[in-house]
Each structure stands twice: as structure tokens, then as C-alpha cells.
Amino acid sequence: MAIRLLVSDVDGTLVDPQKQLTDGVIAAVGRLRAAGVGFTIISARPRSGLMPIADALSLDEPIGAFNGGIVFRRSGEVMAHHRVAGDVARGIWAVIGDAPVDRWVFADDRWYASTDQGVHVEHERRASAQEPVVTQDFDALLDRADKITFVSDDEPLLRSLTARVAPEYGARATVVQSQTYYLDITALEANKGAGITQLAEAFGVTLAETAAIGDQANDLAMLEKAGLAIVMGNAPDAVKAKADKVSLGNDRDGVAHAIDHFILEKGQ
């Protein structure tokens, strides 16, 4: 079946390692759309971090922020909004306890953080296109959180925290490591499997006519639902194992390669 829509992850996929859209990727998205194939993005980023990409690509179609927790258009229209339930957020916060991790809460289109220092803060400044609001008092924010992120370069620690949180709260929230150094908590409906379903419906296409491209474990839910699952060359082997096609890395315009060789060539 011909592909009529491509849904792309952003970090590690659409943008290069410096978090930039390259000319090659921008041109390839243009070729895709000129061929009549729709294109949109879904990401763990907040809306503020997706707007510059939407502007650069002139994306007026629905977009998924917070892994689909907010589906919106760059005009400002919000089509769906799912927050973490307050009691779930507090329960997870208690499980994490005094673990040595930085804490971020995204609420009310703002980014609240336990510190404004560190390499991941700098990366998030670029990804979110905003400055953190430093606080140690997160309690009131937990009632309206779009996303909670626990940050650490201690990958075994984050894996162990994920293993503690998921069995207790995985039925009421999406618990996933979007990167090896991020443990993300979003609403149960805020996962890329539900997100790609909403986006395909908005474009008027079936999932069988939809391709997805990503690079991390939080992309697996949409890769499993897509008619064509494309994984980036820089992805972990466990994610590549779920691919129909493996592209080049994001340091080599892997999205452009996928568009030209896996979608446009196939459609000719």
C-alpha cells in the first residue's frame, strides 16, 4: 500500500546532533509534500520547542507535543490535551524519593527545573526554546503537569527507577526513557502509539498508509502501529530490531535518505 503520511520524531531523528534542521532534510520534506505525501512531527518536546521546526517547514497540519499529550496546530488551535493525573504524579514523585536525579516539570507551557546548570539543561534550552524556571517546590505543579522528566547520566540508576515506577503506575501513565539520560512521565494517552493514531485520523489516512521514523524506545509504540516502520542508523540495536527499514544516522540526513529511498522511490 502506498504511503500517504510520514510521521517523524524530532531529536535524534529529524534534527542533527546539534539540534538543527539541515538544508538536506528541509529539501527532502519539500519533495515529499510535492509528491502528495503528508508530513508531520511528534516529539517529547513541549509546544515551544516544536514551533521553530513547524515554522521552518511551514507545517500547518496537526503536530504532537509531549509524545502526543498535546495535539495542536501552529496557529494555536489545540485538538487534544492530556495531563498526568495529580495523584499519579505525586505517587511517582514519592517512588523517586531522594534519588540523585534532576527534576523537570512541564506545565502551563513553562519548564520548571530543580537546577539551571548542566549539559542537559543546555540541550533542553535549545530543544524547548525557553529558559527554565528554577524551583524546589514542585507540589502545586504536579496537579497540572504535561510531562515530568527525571534527569541523570547514571543510566543504570534511571533504568532501576523506571523498573520501580512502571509496575506501579504504568497502567495510569506513560513511563518511558526518551533518552538514556531522561525518564519521562506523561499521561497514559500521551504516547506515540496513540499520537500517531490521532495524527493519521487528522490527515484522513489509515495507519497502513502511514510511515513512522524514530530512534528511541519511546518511538516503538508508533513504529509498531505504522504501515512502514523506519528506524534511524543512530538508534540502539533493540530499536533497530523493530524496523522494516533502517536509514542513515541523524548526522547524515537520515530522514532525507528515508524519504528518497523508502517512500518516494517505492511510490514511483
CSV table of C-alpha atoms in Angstrom, one decimal:
chain,number,residue,atom,x,y,z
A,1,MET,CA,0.0,0.0,0.0
A,2,ALA,CA,1.3,3.4,-0.9
A,3,ILE,CA,2.5,5.7,1.9
A,4,ARG,CA,0.4,8.9,2.3
A,5,LEU,CA,1.8,10.3,5.5
A,6,LEU,CA,5.2,10.3,7.2
A,7,VAL,CA,5.3,11.0,11.0
A,8,SER,CA,8.7,11.9,12.3
A,9,ASP,CA,10.3,12.0,15.7
A,10,VAL,CA,12.4,15.1,16.2
A,11,ASP,CA,15.5,14.7,18.5
A,12,GLY,CA,17.9,12.0,17.2
A,13,THR,CA,15.8,11.8,14.0
A,14,LEU,CA,14.6,14.9,12.2
A,15,VAL,CA,17.3,17.3,13.6
A,16,ASP,CA,21.1,16.7,13.6
A,17,PRO,CA,23.2,16.1,16.7
A,18,GLN,CA,23.4,19.9,17.2
A,19,LYS,CA,19.5,20.0,17.3
A,20,GLN,CA,19.4,21.8,13.9
A,21,LEU,CA,17.3,21.2,10.8
A,22,THR,CA,19.7,20.7,7.9
A,23,ASP,CA,19.1,22.0,4.4
A,24,GLY,CA,19.0,18.5,3.1
A,25,VAL,CA,16.2,17.4,5.4
A,26,ILE,CA,14.2,20.6,4.7
A,27,ALA,CA,14.5,19.9,0.9
A,28,ALA,CA,13.6,16.3,1.3
A,29,VAL,CA,10.4,17.2,3.2
A,30,GLY,CA,9.6,19.6,0.4
A,31,ARG,CA,10.0,16.8,-2.2
A,32,LEU,CA,7.8,14.5,-0.1
A,33,ARG,CA,5.0,17.0,0.2
A,34,ALA,CA,5.3,18.0,-3.5
A,35,ALA,CA,4.7,14.3,-4.3
A,36,GLY,CA,1.4,14.5,-2.3
A,37,VAL,CA,2.6,12.7,0.8
A,38,GLY,CA,1.7,14.4,4.1
A,39,PHE,CA,4.3,15.1,6.8
A,40,THR,CA,4.2,16.0,10.4
A,41,ILE,CA,6.1,15.6,13.7
A,42,ILE,CA,5.6,14.1,17.1
A,43,SER,CA,8.1,14.6,19.9
A,44,ALA,CA,8.6,14.6,23.7
A,45,ARG,CA,9.3,18.3,23.3
A,46,PRO,CA,6.9,20.9,24.5
A,47,ARG,CA,5.0,23.1,22.1
A,48,SER,CA,7.6,25.9,22.4
A,49,GLY,CA,10.3,23.5,21.1
A,50,LEU,CA,8.3,22.4,18.1
A,51,MET,CA,7.1,25.8,16.9
A,52,PRO,CA,10.5,26.7,15.3
A,53,ILE,CA,10.5,23.4,13.4
A,54,ALA,CA,6.9,23.9,12.3
A,55,ASP,CA,7.8,27.4,11.1
A,56,ALA,CA,10.9,26.3,9.2
A,57,LEU,CA,8.9,23.5,7.5
A,58,SER,CA,5.7,25.6,7.1
A,59,LEU,CA,3.7,22.8,8.9
A,60,ASP,CA,0.1,23.9,9.3
A,61,GLU,CA,-1.1,20.4,9.9
A,62,PRO,CA,-1.6,18.8,13.3
A,63,ILE,CA,1.6,18.2,15.4
A,64,GLY,CA,2.2,16.1,18.5
A,65,ALA,CA,4.0,17.6,21.5
A,66,PHE,CA,4.8,15.6,24.7
A,67,ASN,CA,4.6,12.4,22.7
A,68,GLY,CA,1.0,13.2,21.7
A,69,GLY,CA,-0.1,14.6,25.0
A,70,ILE,CA,-0.9,17.8,23.2
A,71,VAL,CA,-2.0,17.7,19.5
A,72,PHE,CA,-2.1,21.2,18.1
A,73,ARG,CA,-1.6,23.4,15.0
A,74,ARG,CA,1.0,26.2,14.8
A,75,SER,CA,-2.0,28.6,14.5
A,76,GLY,CA,-2.5,27.9,18.2
A,77,GLU,CA,-5.5,25.5,17.9
A,78,VAL,CA,-5.3,22.7,20.4
A,79,MET,CA,-7.0,19.5,19.2
A,80,ALA,CA,-6.3,17.3,22.2
A,81,HIS,CA,-4.6,17.8,25.6
A,82,HIS,CA,-3.8,15.1,28.2
A,83,ARG,CA,-2.1,15.8,31.5
A,84,VAL,CA,-0.6,13.5,34.1
A,85,ALA,CA,-3.2,12.8,36.8
A,86,GLY,CA,-2.2,14.7,40.0
A,87,ASP,CA,-2.4,11.6,42.3
A,88,VAL,CA,-0.3,9.6,39.8
A,89,ALA,CA,2.3,12.4,39.6
A,90,ARG,CA,2.6,12.6,43.4
A,91,GLY,CA,2.8,8.8,43.7
A,92,ILE,CA,5.7,8.7,41.2
A,93,TRP,CA,7.4,11.6,42.9
A,94,ALA,CA,7.3,9.6,46.1
A,95,VAL,CA,8.7,6.5,44.4
A,96,ILE,CA,11.6,8.5,43.1
A,97,GLY,CA,12.1,9.9,46.6
A,98,ASP,CA,15.6,11.4,47.2
A,99,ALA,CA,17.2,9.6,44.3
A,100,PRO,CA,20.1,11.8,42.9
A,101,VAL,CA,18.4,13.0,39.8
A,102,ASP,CA,17.4,16.4,38.5
A,103,ARG,CA,13.7,17.1,38.2
A,104,TRP,CA,11.8,18.9,35.5
A,105,VAL,CA,8.1,19.6,35.3
A,106,PHE,CA,6.5,21.0,32.2
A,107,ALA,CA,3.2,22.8,33.0
A,108,ASP,CA,1.3,25.8,31.6
A,109,ASP,CA,3.7,26.0,28.7
A,110,ARG,CA,6.6,26.6,31.1
A,111,TRP,CA,9.6,24.5,32.0
A,112,TYR,CA,10.3,24.2,35.8
A,113,ALA,CA,13.6,22.7,36.8
A,114,SER,CA,15.5,21.9,40.0
A,115,THR,CA,18.6,23.5,38.6
A,116,ASP,CA,19.6,25.6,35.6
A,117,GLN,CA,23.1,24.0,35.4
A,118,GLY,CA,24.4,21.0,33.5
A,119,VAL,CA,24.8,19.9,29.9
A,120,HIS,CA,21.2,18.5,29.7
A,121,VAL,CA,19.8,21.9,30.8
A,122,GLU,CA,21.7,23.5,27.9
A,123,HIS,CA,20.3,20.9,25.5
A,124,GLU,CA,16.8,21.4,26.7
A,125,ARG,CA,17.1,25.2,26.4
A,126,ARG,CA,17.7,24.6,22.7
A,127,ALA,CA,15.0,21.9,22.4
A,128,SER,CA,12.3,23.8,24.3
A,129,ALA,CA,13.3,27.2,23.1
A,130,GLN,CA,12.8,28.6,26.6
A,131,GLU,CA,14.6,29.2,29.8
A,132,PRO,CA,13.9,27.0,32.9
A,133,VAL,CA,12.1,28.4,35.9
A,134,VAL,CA,14.3,27.2,38.8
A,135,THR,CA,12.3,25.9,41.8
A,136,GLN,CA,12.5,23.3,44.6
A,137,ASP,CA,8.7,23.5,45.2
A,138,PHE,CA,7.0,21.3,42.6
A,139,ASP,CA,3.9,20.3,44.6
A,140,ALA,CA,1.4,22.6,43.0
A,141,LEU,CA,2.7,21.9,39.6
A,142,LEU,CA,2.0,18.2,39.9
A,143,ASP,CA,-1.7,18.8,39.5
A,144,ARG,CA,-1.2,20.2,36.0
A,145,ALA,CA,1.9,18.5,34.6
A,146,ASP,CA,2.1,17.8,30.9
A,147,LYS,CA,5.3,16.0,31.4
A,148,ILE,CA,7.7,15.1,34.3
A,149,THR,CA,11.3,14.3,33.5
A,150,PHE,CA,13.9,12.8,35.8
A,151,VAL,CA,17.4,13.5,34.5
A,152,SER,CA,20.7,11.7,35.2
A,153,ASP,CA,23.7,10.5,33.3
A,154,ASP,CA,23.7,7.4,35.5
A,155,GLU,CA,21.9,5.1,33.1
A,156,PRO,CA,21.7,2.1,35.4
A,157,LEU,CA,20.1,4.3,38.0
A,158,LEU,CA,17.4,5.6,35.6
A,159,ARG,CA,16.8,2.0,34.4
A,160,SER,CA,16.3,0.9,38.0
A,161,LEU,CA,13.9,3.9,38.7
A,162,THR,CA,12.0,3.0,35.5
A,163,ALA,CA,11.7,-0.6,36.8
A,164,ARG,CA,10.3,0.7,40.1
A,165,VAL,CA,7.8,3.2,38.6
A,166,ALA,CA,6.4,1.2,35.7
A,167,PRO,CA,4.9,-1.7,37.5
A,168,GLU,CA,3.0,0.5,39.9
A,169,TYR,CA,2.0,3.3,37.6
A,170,GLY,CA,2.3,2.0,34.1
A,171,ALA,CA,-1.4,1.4,33.9
A,172,ARG,CA,-2.2,5.0,34.6
A,173,ALA,CA,0.7,6.9,32.9
A,174,THR,CA,3.2,6.5,30.1
A,175,VAL,CA,6.6,5.7,31.7
A,176,VAL,CA,9.5,5.7,29.2
A,177,GLN,CA,13.1,6.7,28.8
A,178,SER,CA,13.0,9.0,25.8
A,179,GLN,CA,16.9,9.1,26.0
A,180,THR,CA,19.3,7.1,28.1
A,181,TYR,CA,19.5,10.1,30.5
A,182,TYR,CA,15.8,11.1,30.6
A,183,LEU,CA,13.0,9.2,32.3
A,184,ASP,CA,9.7,10.8,31.1
A,185,ILE,CA,6.3,10.6,32.7
A,186,THR,CA,3.3,11.7,30.6
A,187,ALA,CA,-0.4,10.9,30.6
A,188,LEU,CA,-1.4,7.4,29.7
A,189,GLU,CA,-2.8,8.8,26.4
A,190,ALA,CA,0.4,10.7,25.8
A,191,ASN,CA,2.3,8.0,24.0
A,192,LYS,CA,3.4,7.9,20.4
A,193,GLY,CA,1.2,4.9,19.6
A,194,ALA,CA,-1.9,6.9,20.5
A,195,GLY,CA,-0.4,10.0,19.0
A,196,ILE,CA,0.3,8.6,15.5
A,197,THR,CA,-3.3,7.2,15.5
A,198,GLN,CA,-4.7,10.7,16.2
A,199,LEU,CA,-2.4,12.3,13.6
A,200,ALA,CA,-3.4,9.7,10.9
A,201,GLU,CA,-7.0,10.4,11.6
A,202,ALA,CA,-6.5,14.1,11.3
A,203,PHE,CA,-4.8,13.6,7.9
A,204,GLY,CA,-7.6,11.3,6.8
A,205,VAL,CA,-5.3,8.3,6.2
A,206,THR,CA,-5.1,4.8,7.6
A,207,LEU,CA,-2.2,3.6,9.8
A,208,ALA,CA,-1.4,1.2,7.0
A,209,GLU,CA,-0.8,4.2,4.8
A,210,THR,CA,1.4,5.9,7.4
A,211,ALA,CA,5.1,5.6,7.8
A,212,ALA,CA,6.9,6.5,11.1
A,213,ILE,CA,10.5,7.2,11.7
A,214,GLY,CA,12.3,7.4,15.0
A,215,ASP,CA,15.3,6.4,17.0
A,216,GLN,CA,14.5,5.6,20.7
A,217,ALA,CA,12.4,3.3,22.9
A,218,ASN,CA,9.6,5.9,23.2
A,219,ASP,CA,9.2,5.7,19.4
A,220,LEU,CA,8.4,2.0,19.5
A,221,ALA,CA,4.7,2.5,20.1
A,222,MET,CA,4.3,4.4,16.9
A,223,LEU,CA,6.7,2.2,14.9
A,224,GLU,CA,4.6,-0.8,15.8
A,225,LYS,CA,1.4,0.8,14.6
A,226,ALA,CA,2.8,2.3,11.3
A,227,GLY,CA,2.4,0.6,8.0
A,228,LEU,CA,6.1,1.3,7.4
A,229,ALA,CA,8.5,1.5,10.4
A,230,ILE,CA,11.7,3.3,9.7
A,231,VAL,CA,14.5,3.5,12.3
A,232,MET,CA,17.5,5.8,12.3
A,233,GLY,CA,21.0,4.5,11.9
A,234,ASN,CA,22.0,6.0,15.2
A,235,ALA,CA,19.3,4.1,17.1
A,236,PRO,CA,20.0,1.4,19.7
A,237,ASP,CA,20.1,-2.2,18.3
A,238,ALA,CA,16.9,-3.0,20.3
A,239,VAL,CA,15.0,-0.3,18.4
A,240,LYS,CA,16.5,-1.2,15.0
A,241,ALA,CA,15.3,-4.8,15.6
A,242,LYS,CA,11.7,-3.5,15.2
A,243,ALA,CA,12.3,-1.7,11.9
A,244,ASP,CA,11.0,-2.5,8.4
A,245,LYS,CA,13.8,-0.3,7.1
A,246,VAL,CA,17.0,1.2,8.7
A,247,SER,CA,18.1,4.6,7.4
A,248,LEU,CA,21.3,6.6,7.9
A,249,GLY,CA,22.1,8.4,11.2
A,250,ASN,CA,20.9,11.9,12.0
A,251,ASP,CA,24.4,13.1,11.4
A,252,ARG,CA,24.0,12.1,7.7
A,253,ASP,CA,20.4,13.4,6.9
A,254,GLY,CA,18.8,10.0,7.7
A,255,VAL,CA,15.3,11.4,7.3
A,256,ALA,CA,16.1,12.7,3.8
A,257,HIS,CA,17.6,9.3,2.9
A,258,ALA,CA,14.4,7.6,4.2
A,259,ILE,CA,12.1,9.9,2.3
A,260,ASP,CA,14.0,9.5,-1.0
A,261,HIS,CA,14.8,5.8,-0.8
A,262,PHE,CA,12.0,4.2,1.3
A,263,ILE,CA,9.0,6.3,0.4
A,264,LEU,CA,9.4,8.3,-2.8
A,265,GLU,CA,11.2,5.5,-4.8
A,266,LYS,CA,8.8,2.9,-3.5
A,267,GLY,CA,5.9,5.1,-4.7
A,268,GLN,CA,7.2,5.5,-8.2
